[in-house]
Amino acid sequence: MKVILISDNHGIKNEINMALKNNNFDFSVHLGDGMLEDGFIEKNFDFYVNGNNDCFGPFEKIVEIGNLKILLMHGHTKIEELYSNEKMFILATKLGVNAVFHGHTHIYKNEKINGIHIICPGSINFARGKEGNGYALVEIKK
């Protein structure tokens, strides 16, 4: 199964529309800071969470896709400096999830720590990392 992860578009739809149109996937996930109040996120994504600039969904959600139990979150409501690998691993272990998909940093991350996958797609419009703007396509084995 393929999952597309998009985050931090901050009110801009064009790149989201292109990513959703030009990729084959089974599930779509928005990880917050969509900043769109017209129902666009709810209509175009199977799963979504609020960012620090949103007001339409939960701040975090646990979902099961394929054989993974995944924590979806933007990340701004958790403990300070949550984005350290150690703290992400501790949170994932505490919640009993196999993976954490998050946004907020605008920096791409794809790491596996002691069996826990931690993925941030970065920002589709306003990247802060050297990888530039983007999104993630994640393949989950059944």
CSV table of N, CA and C in Angstrom, one decimal:
chain,number,residue,atom,x,y,z
A,1,MET,N,0.8,-1.2,0.0
A,1,MET,CA,0.0,0.0,0.0
A,1,MET,C,0.9,1.2,0.0
A,2,LYS,N,0.5,2.2,-0.8
A,2,LYS,CA,1.2,3.5,-0.8
A,2,LYS,C,0.4,4.6,-0.1
A,3,VAL,N,1.1,5.4,0.7
A,3,VAL,CA,0.5,6.5,1.4
A,3,VAL,C,1.3,7.7,1.0
A,4,ILE,N,0.5,8.8,0.7
A,4,ILE,CA,1.1,10.1,0.4
A,4,ILE,C,1.0,10.9,1.7
A,5,LEU,N,2.1,11.5,2.1
A,5,LEU,CA,2.2,12.4,3.3
A,5,LEU,C,2.4,13.8,2.8
A,6,ILE,N,1.6,14.7,3.2
A,6,ILE,CA,1.7,16.2,2.9
A,6,ILE,C,1.6,17.0,4.1
A,7,SER,N,2.4,18.0,4.3
A,7,SER,CA,2.3,18.9,5.5
A,7,SER,C,2.7,20.3,5.1
A,8,ASP,N,2.2,21.2,6.0
A,8,ASP,CA,2.7,22.6,6.0
A,8,ASP,C,2.6,23.3,4.7
A,9,ASN,N,1.5,23.3,4.1
A,9,ASN,CA,1.3,24.1,2.8
A,9,ASN,C,0.9,25.5,3.1
A,10,HIS,N,0.5,25.8,4.3
A,10,HIS,CA,0.2,27.2,4.8
A,10,HIS,C,-0.7,27.9,3.8
A,11,GLY,N,-1.9,27.3,3.5
A,11,GLY,CA,-2.9,28.0,2.7
A,11,GLY,C,-2.8,27.9,1.2
A,12,ILE,N,-1.8,27.3,0.7
A,12,ILE,CA,-1.6,27.2,-0.8
A,12,ILE,C,-2.0,25.8,-1.2
A,13,LYS,N,-2.9,25.7,-2.2
A,13,LYS,CA,-3.4,24.5,-2.7
A,13,LYS,C,-2.7,23.9,-4.0
A,14,ASN,N,-2.1,24.7,-4.8
A,14,ASN,CA,-1.6,24.3,-6.1
A,14,ASN,C,-0.7,23.0,-6.0
A,15,GLU,N,0.3,23.1,-5.1
A,15,GLU,CA,1.2,22.0,-5.0
A,15,GLU,C,0.5,20.7,-4.5
A,16,ILE,N,-0.4,20.9,-3.6
A,16,ILE,CA,-1.2,19.7,-3.1
A,16,ILE,C,-1.9,19.1,-4.3
A,17,ASN,N,-2.7,19.9,-5.0
A,17,ASN,CA,-3.4,19.4,-6.2
A,17,ASN,C,-2.5,18.6,-7.1
A,18,MET,N,-1.4,19.2,-7.4
A,18,MET,CA,-0.4,18.5,-8.3
A,18,MET,C,0.1,17.2,-7.7
A,19,ALA,N,0.4,17.1,-6.5
A,19,ALA,CA,0.9,15.9,-5.8
A,19,ALA,C,-0.2,14.8,-5.8
A,20,LEU,N,-1.4,15.2,-5.5
A,20,LEU,CA,-2.5,14.2,-5.4
A,20,LEU,C,-2.8,13.7,-6.8
A,21,LYS,N,-2.8,14.6,-7.8
A,21,LYS,CA,-3.1,14.2,-9.2
A,21,LYS,C,-2.0,13.3,-9.8
A,22,ASN,N,-0.8,13.6,-9.5
A,22,ASN,CA,0.4,13.0,-10.2
A,22,ASN,C,0.9,11.7,-9.6
A,23,ASN,N,0.3,11.3,-8.5
A,23,ASN,CA,0.8,10.1,-7.8
A,23,ASN,C,-0.3,9.1,-7.6
A,24,ASN,N,0.1,7.8,-7.6
A,24,ASN,CA,-0.8,6.7,-7.3
A,24,ASN,C,-0.6,6.4,-5.8
A,25,PHE,N,-1.7,6.3,-5.1
A,25,PHE,CA,-1.6,6.0,-3.7
A,25,PHE,C,-2.9,5.4,-3.2
A,26,ASP,N,-2.8,4.7,-2.1
A,26,ASP,CA,-4.0,4.1,-1.5
A,26,ASP,C,-4.7,5.0,-0.4
A,27,PHE,N,-3.8,5.8,0.3
A,27,PHE,CA,-4.3,6.6,1.4
A,27,PHE,C,-3.5,8.0,1.3
A,28,SER,N,-4.2,9.0,1.7
A,28,SER,CA,-3.6,10.4,1.7
A,28,SER,C,-3.7,10.9,3.1
A,29,VAL,N,-2.6,11.5,3.6
A,29,VAL,CA,-2.5,12.0,5.0
A,29,VAL,C,-2.0,13.4,4.9
A,30,HIS,N,-2.7,14.3,5.6
A,30,HIS,CA,-2.2,15.7,5.8
A,30,HIS,C,-1.8,15.9,7.2
A,31,LEU,N,-0.6,16.3,7.5
A,31,LEU,CA,0.0,16.4,8.8
A,31,LEU,C,-0.1,17.8,9.4
A,32,GLY,N,-1.0,18.7,9.0
A,32,GLY,CA,-1.2,19.9,9.6
A,32,GLY,C,-0.6,21.2,9.0
A,33,ASP,N,-1.1,22.3,9.4
A,33,ASP,CA,-0.8,23.6,8.9
A,33,ASP,C,-1.2,23.7,7.4
A,34,GLY,N,-2.4,23.2,7.2
A,34,GLY,CA,-3.0,23.4,5.8
A,34,GLY,C,-3.5,24.8,5.7
A,35,MET,N,-4.1,25.4,6.8
A,35,MET,CA,-4.6,26.7,6.8
A,35,MET,C,-5.6,27.0,5.7
A,36,LEU,N,-6.5,26.0,5.5
A,36,LEU,CA,-7.5,26.1,4.5
A,36,LEU,C,-8.9,25.9,5.2
A,37,GLU,N,-9.8,26.8,5.1
A,37,GLU,CA,-11.0,26.8,5.8
A,37,GLU,C,-12.2,26.4,5.0
A,38,ASP,N,-12.0,25.9,3.8
A,38,ASP,CA,-13.1,25.7,2.9
A,38,ASP,C,-13.4,24.2,2.8
A,39,GLY,N,-12.9,23.4,3.7
A,39,GLY,CA,-13.2,21.9,3.6
A,39,GLY,C,-12.2,21.2,2.7
A,40,PHE,N,-11.3,21.8,2.1
A,40,PHE,CA,-10.4,21.2,1.2
A,40,PHE,C,-9.6,20.0,1.8
A,41,ILE,N,-9.1,20.2,3.0
A,41,ILE,CA,-8.3,19.1,3.6
A,41,ILE,C,-9.2,17.9,3.9
A,42,GLU,N,-10.4,18.2,4.5
A,42,GLU,CA,-11.3,17.1,4.8
A,42,GLU,C,-11.8,16.3,3.5
A,43,LYS,N,-11.9,17.0,2.4
A,43,LYS,CA,-12.4,16.4,1.2
A,43,LYS,C,-11.3,15.6,0.5
A,44,ASN,N,-10.1,16.0,0.6
A,44,ASN,CA,-9.0,15.4,-0.2
A,44,ASN,C,-8.1,14.5,0.5
A,45,PHE,N,-8.3,14.3,1.8
A,45,PHE,CA,-7.4,13.5,2.6
A,45,PHE,C,-8.1,12.5,3.4
A,46,ASP,N,-7.6,11.2,3.4
A,46,ASP,CA,-8.2,10.2,4.2
A,46,ASP,C,-8.0,10.4,5.7
A,47,PHE,N,-6.9,10.9,6.1
A,47,PHE,CA,-6.5,11.2,7.5
A,47,PHE,C,-5.9,12.5,7.5
A,48,TYR,N,-6.2,13.3,8.6
A,48,TYR,CA,-5.5,14.6,8.8
A,48,TYR,C,-5.5,15.0,10.3
A,49,VAL,N,-4.6,15.8,10.6
A,49,VAL,CA,-4.5,16.4,12.0
A,49,VAL,C,-4.3,17.9,11.9
A,50,ASN,N,-4.7,18.6,12.9
A,50,ASN,CA,-4.5,20.0,13.0
A,50,ASN,C,-3.0,20.3,13.2
A,51,GLY,N,-2.6,21.5,12.6
A,51,GLY,CA,-1.4,22.1,12.9
A,51,GLY,C,-1.6,23.2,13.9
A,52,ASN,N,-0.5,23.9,14.2
A,52,ASN,CA,-0.7,25.1,15.1
A,52,ASN,C,-1.4,26.2,14.4
A,53,ASN,N,-1.7,26.2,13.1
A,53,ASN,CA,-2.4,27.2,12.4
A,53,ASN,C,-3.8,26.7,11.9
A,54,ASP,N,-4.3,25.6,12.4
A,54,ASP,CA,-5.5,25.0,11.9
A,54,ASP,C,-6.5,24.9,13.0
A,55,CYS,N,-7.8,24.7,12.6
A,55,CYS,CA,-8.9,24.6,13.6
A,55,CYS,C,-10.0,23.6,13.1
A,56,PHE,N,-9.6,22.5,12.5
A,56,PHE,CA,-10.7,21.7,11.9
A,56,PHE,C,-10.6,20.2,12.3
A,57,GLY,N,-9.6,19.8,13.0
A,57,GLY,CA,-9.4,18.3,13.2
A,57,GLY,C,-8.7,18.1,14.5
A,58,PRO,N,-8.4,16.8,14.8
A,58,PRO,CA,-7.7,16.5,16.1
A,58,PRO,C,-6.2,16.9,16.0
A,59,PHE,N,-5.5,17.1,17.1
A,59,PHE,CA,-4.1,17.4,17.1
A,59,PHE,C,-3.3,16.1,16.8
A,60,GLU,N,-3.8,15.0,17.2
A,60,GLU,CA,-3.1,13.7,16.9
A,60,GLU,C,-4.1,12.6,16.7
A,61,LYS,N,-3.7,11.6,16.0
A,61,LYS,CA,-4.6,10.5,15.7
A,61,LYS,C,-3.8,9.2,15.5
A,62,ILE,N,-4.2,8.1,16.0
A,62,ILE,CA,-3.6,6.8,15.8
A,62,ILE,C,-4.4,6.1,14.8
A,63,VAL,N,-3.8,5.6,13.7
A,63,VAL,CA,-4.5,4.9,12.6
A,63,VAL,C,-3.7,3.6,12.3
A,64,GLU,N,-4.4,2.7,11.7
A,64,GLU,CA,-3.8,1.4,11.3
A,64,GLU,C,-3.8,1.4,9.8
A,65,ILE,N,-2.7,1.2,9.1
A,65,ILE,CA,-2.6,1.1,7.7
A,65,ILE,C,-1.7,-0.1,7.4
A,66,GLY,N,-2.3,-1.1,6.7
A,66,GLY,CA,-1.5,-2.3,6.5
A,66,GLY,C,-1.2,-2.9,7.8
A,67,ASN,N,0.1,-3.2,8.0
A,67,ASN,CA,0.5,-3.9,9.3
A,67,ASN,C,1.1,-2.9,10.3
A,68,LEU,N,0.9,-1.6,10.0
A,68,LEU,CA,1.5,-0.6,10.9
A,68,LEU,C,0.4,0.1,11.7
A,69,LYS,N,0.7,0.4,13.0
A,69,LYS,CA,-0.1,1.3,13.8
A,69,LYS,C,0.7,2.6,13.9
A,70,ILE,N,0.1,3.7,13.4
A,70,ILE,CA,0.8,4.9,13.2
A,70,ILE,C,0.3,6.1,14.0
A,71,LEU,N,1.1,6.8,14.6
A,71,LEU,CA,0.7,8.1,15.2
A,71,LEU,C,0.9,9.2,14.2
A,72,LEU,N,-0.2,9.9,13.9
A,72,LEU,CA,-0.2,11.1,13.1
A,72,LEU,C,-0.3,12.3,14.0
A,73,MET,N,0.6,13.2,13.7
A,73,MET,CA,0.5,14.5,14.5
A,73,MET,C,1.3,15.6,13.8
A,74,HIS,N,0.9,16.8,14.1
A,74,HIS,CA,1.7,17.9,13.6
A,74,HIS,C,2.9,18.0,14.4
A,75,GLY,N,2.7,18.0,15.7
A,75,GLY,CA,3.9,18.0,16.6
A,75,GLY,C,4.0,19.2,17.6
A,76,HIS,N,3.3,20.2,17.3
A,76,HIS,CA,3.5,21.4,18.1
A,76,HIS,C,2.9,21.4,19.5
A,77,THR,N,2.1,20.4,19.8
A,77,THR,CA,1.5,20.3,21.2
A,77,THR,C,2.2,19.4,22.1
A,78,LYS,N,3.3,18.8,21.7
A,78,LYS,CA,4.0,17.9,22.5
A,78,LYS,C,5.2,18.5,23.3
A,79,ILE,N,5.9,17.7,24.1
A,79,ILE,CA,6.9,18.2,24.9
A,79,ILE,C,8.0,19.0,24.1
A,80,GLU,N,8.6,19.9,24.7
A,80,GLU,CA,9.6,20.8,24.1
A,80,GLU,C,10.7,19.9,23.4
A,81,GLU,N,11.1,20.3,22.3
A,81,GLU,CA,12.1,19.6,21.5
A,81,GLU,C,11.7,18.1,21.2
A,82,LEU,N,10.5,17.9,20.9
A,82,LEU,CA,10.0,16.6,20.7
A,82,LEU,C,10.7,16.0,19.5
A,83,TYR,N,11.2,16.8,18.6
A,83,TYR,CA,11.7,16.2,17.3
A,83,TYR,C,13.0,15.5,17.5
A,84,SER,N,13.5,15.4,18.7
A,84,SER,CA,14.7,14.6,18.8
A,84,SER,C,14.3,13.1,18.6
A,85,ASN,N,15.2,12.3,18.0
A,85,ASN,CA,14.8,10.9,17.8
A,85,ASN,C,14.5,10.2,19.1
A,86,GLU,N,15.3,10.5,20.1
A,86,GLU,CA,15.1,9.8,21.4
A,86,GLU,C,13.7,10.0,21.9
A,87,LYS,N,13.2,11.3,21.9
A,87,LYS,CA,11.9,11.6,22.4
A,87,LYS,C,10.8,11.1,21.5
A,88,MET,N,11.0,11.0,20.2
A,88,MET,CA,10.0,10.4,19.3
A,88,MET,C,9.9,8.9,19.6
A,89,PHE,N,11.0,8.3,19.8
A,89,PHE,CA,11.0,6.9,20.1
A,89,PHE,C,10.3,6.6,21.4
A,90,ILE,N,10.5,7.4,22.5
A,90,ILE,CA,9.9,7.2,23.8
A,90,ILE,C,8.4,7.4,23.6
A,91,LEU,N,7.9,8.4,22.9
A,91,LEU,CA,6.5,8.6,22.7
A,91,LEU,C,5.9,7.5,21.9
A,92,ALA,N,6.5,7.0,20.9
A,92,ALA,CA,6.0,5.9,20.1
A,92,ALA,C,5.9,4.6,20.9
A,93,THR,N,6.9,4.4,21.7
A,93,THR,CA,6.9,3.2,22.6
A,93,THR,C,5.7,3.3,23.6
A,94,LYS,N,5.6,4.4,24.2
A,94,LYS,CA,4.5,4.7,25.2
A,94,LYS,C,3.2,4.4,24.6
A,95,LEU,N,2.9,4.9,23.4
A,95,LEU,CA,1.6,4.7,22.7
A,95,LEU,C,1.5,3.4,22.0
A,96,GLY,N,2.5,2.6,21.9
A,96,GLY,CA,2.4,1.3,21.3
A,96,GLY,C,2.3,1.4,19.7
A,97,VAL,N,2.9,2.4,19.1
A,97,VAL,CA,2.8,2.5,17.7
A,97,VAL,C,4.1,2.0,17.0
A,98,ASN,N,4.0,1.7,15.7
A,98,ASN,CA,5.2,1.3,15.0
A,98,ASN,C,5.8,2.4,14.2
A,99,ALA,N,5.1,3.5,14.1
A,99,ALA,CA,5.6,4.6,13.3
A,99,ALA,C,5.0,5.9,13.7
A,100,VAL,N,5.7,7.0,13.5
A,100,VAL,CA,5.2,8.4,13.8
A,100,VAL,C,5.4,9.2,12.5
A,101,PHE,N,4.3,9.7,12.0
A,101,PHE,CA,4.3,10.6,10.9
A,101,PHE,C,4.0,12.0,11.4
A,102,HIS,N,4.9,13.0,11.2
A,102,HIS,CA,4.6,14.3,11.8
A,102,HIS,C,5.0,15.4,10.8
A,103,GLY,N,4.6,16.6,11.1
A,103,GLY,CA,4.9,17.8,10.4
A,103,GLY,C,5.6,18.8,11.2
A,104,HIS,N,5.3,20.1,11.1
A,104,HIS,CA,5.8,21.2,11.9
A,104,HIS,C,7.2,21.7,11.6
A,105,THR,N,8.1,20.8,11.4
A,105,THR,CA,9.5,21.3,11.3
A,105,THR,C,9.9,21.8,9.9
A,106,HIS,N,9.1,21.5,8.9
A,106,HIS,CA,9.3,21.8,7.5
A,106,HIS,C,10.6,21.2,7.0
A,107,ILE,N,11.1,20.2,7.7
A,107,ILE,CA,12.4,19.5,7.4
A,107,ILE,C,12.1,18.0,7.2
A,108,TYR,N,12.5,17.5,6.0
A,108,TYR,CA,12.3,16.1,5.7
A,108,TYR,C,13.1,15.2,6.6
A,109,LYS,N,12.4,14.1,7.1
A,109,LYS,CA,13.1,13.1,7.9
A,109,LYS,C,12.5,11.8,7.6
A,110,ASN,N,13.4,10.8,7.5
A,110,ASN,CA,12.9,9.4,7.3
A,110,ASN,C,14.0,8.5,8.0
A,111,GLU,N,13.6,8.1,9.2
A,111,GLU,CA,14.5,7.3,10.0
A,111,GLU,C,13.8,6.2,10.7
A,112,LYS,N,14.6,5.2,11.0
A,112,LYS,CA,14.1,4.0,11.8
A,112,LYS,C,15.0,3.8,13.0
A,113,ILE,N,14.3,3.9,14.2
A,113,ILE,CA,15.1,3.8,15.4
A,113,ILE,C,14.5,2.6,16.2
A,114,ASN,N,15.3,1.6,16.4
A,114,ASN,CA,14.9,0.4,17.2
A,114,ASN,C,13.5,-0.1,16.7
A,115,GLY,N,13.3,-0.1,15.4
A,115,GLY,CA,12.1,-0.7,14.8
A,115,GLY,C,10.9,0.3,14.7
A,116,ILE,N,11.1,1.6,15.1
A,116,ILE,CA,10.1,2.6,15.0
A,116,ILE,C,10.4,3.5,13.8
A,117,HIS,N,9.5,3.6,12.9
A,117,HIS,CA,9.7,4.5,11.8
A,117,HIS,C,9.3,5.9,12.1
A,118,ILE,N,10.1,6.9,11.8
A,118,ILE,CA,9.8,8.3,12.1
A,118,ILE,C,9.9,9.1,10.8
A,119,ILE,N,8.8,9.6,10.3
A,119,ILE,CA,8.8,10.3,9.0
A,119,ILE,C,8.2,11.6,9.1
A,120,CYS,N,8.9,12.6,8.5
A,120,CYS,CA,8.3,14.0,8.3
A,120,CYS,C,8.5,14.3,6.9
A,121,PRO,N,7.4,14.6,6.2
A,121,PRO,CA,7.6,14.9,4.7
A,121,PRO,C,8.2,16.3,4.4
A,122,GLY,N,8.5,17.0,5.4
A,122,GLY,CA,8.9,18.4,5.2
A,122,GLY,C,7.7,19.3,4.9
A,123,SER,N,7.9,20.3,4.2
A,123,SER,CA,6.8,21.2,3.7
A,123,SER,C,6.7,21.2,2.2
A,124,ILE,N,5.5,21.1,1.8
A,124,ILE,CA,5.2,21.1,0.3
A,124,ILE,C,5.5,22.5,-0.3
A,125,ASN,N,5.5,23.5,0.5
A,125,ASN,CA,5.6,24.9,0.0
A,125,ASN,C,6.8,25.7,0.6
A,126,PHE,N,7.1,25.4,1.9
A,126,PHE,CA,8.0,26.3,2.6
A,126,PHE,C,9.1,25.5,3.3
A,127,ALA,N,9.8,24.7,2.6
A,127,ALA,CA,10.8,23.8,3.2
A,127,ALA,C,11.9,24.6,3.9
A,128,ARG,N,12.4,24.1,5.0
A,128,ARG,CA,13.6,24.6,5.7
A,128,ARG,C,14.8,23.8,5.5
A,129,GLY,N,14.7,22.6,5.0
A,129,GLY,CA,15.8,21.7,4.9
A,129,GLY,C,16.5,21.8,3.5
A,130,LYS,N,17.6,21.1,3.4
A,130,LYS,CA,18.3,21.2,2.1
A,130,LYS,C,17.6,20.4,1.0
A,131,GLU,N,16.7,19.5,1.3
A,131,GLU,CA,16.0,18.7,0.3
A,131,GLU,C,15.0,19.6,-0.5
A,132,GLY,N,14.6,20.7,0.0
A,132,GLY,CA,13.6,21.6,-0.7
A,132,GLY,C,12.2,21.2,-0.4
A,133,ASN,N,11.3,21.9,-1.1
A,133,ASN,CA,9.9,21.6,-1.0
A,133,ASN,C,9.6,20.2,-1.4
A,134,GLY,N,8.6,19.5,-0.7
A,134,GLY,CA,8.2,18.2,-1.1
A,134,GLY,C,7.2,17.6,-0.3
A,135,TYR,N,7.0,16.3,-0.5
A,135,TYR,CA,6.1,15.4,0.2
A,135,TYR,C,6.7,14.1,0.2
A,136,ALA,N,6.0,13.1,0.9
A,136,ALA,CA,6.6,11.8,1.0
A,136,ALA,C,5.6,10.7,0.5
A,137,LEU,N,6.1,9.8,-0.2
A,137,LEU,CA,5.3,8.6,-0.6
A,137,LEU,C,5.9,7.4,0.2
A,138,VAL,N,5.1,6.8,1.0
A,138,VAL,CA,5.5,5.7,1.9
A,138,VAL,C,4.9,4.4,1.4
A,139,GLU,N,5.7,3.4,1.2
A,139,GLU,CA,5.2,2.1,0.9
A,139,GLU,C,5.0,1.3,2.2
A,140,ILE,N,3.8,0.8,2.4
A,140,ILE,CA,3.6,0.0,3.6
A,140,ILE,C,3.2,-1.4,3.1
A,141,LYS,N,4.0,-2.4,3.6
A,141,LYS,CA,3.7,-3.8,3.2
A,141,LYS,C,2.5,-4.3,4.0
A,142,LYS,N,1.7,-5.1,3.3
A,142,LYS,CA,0.5,-5.7,3.9
A,142,LYS,C,0.8,-6.7,4.9
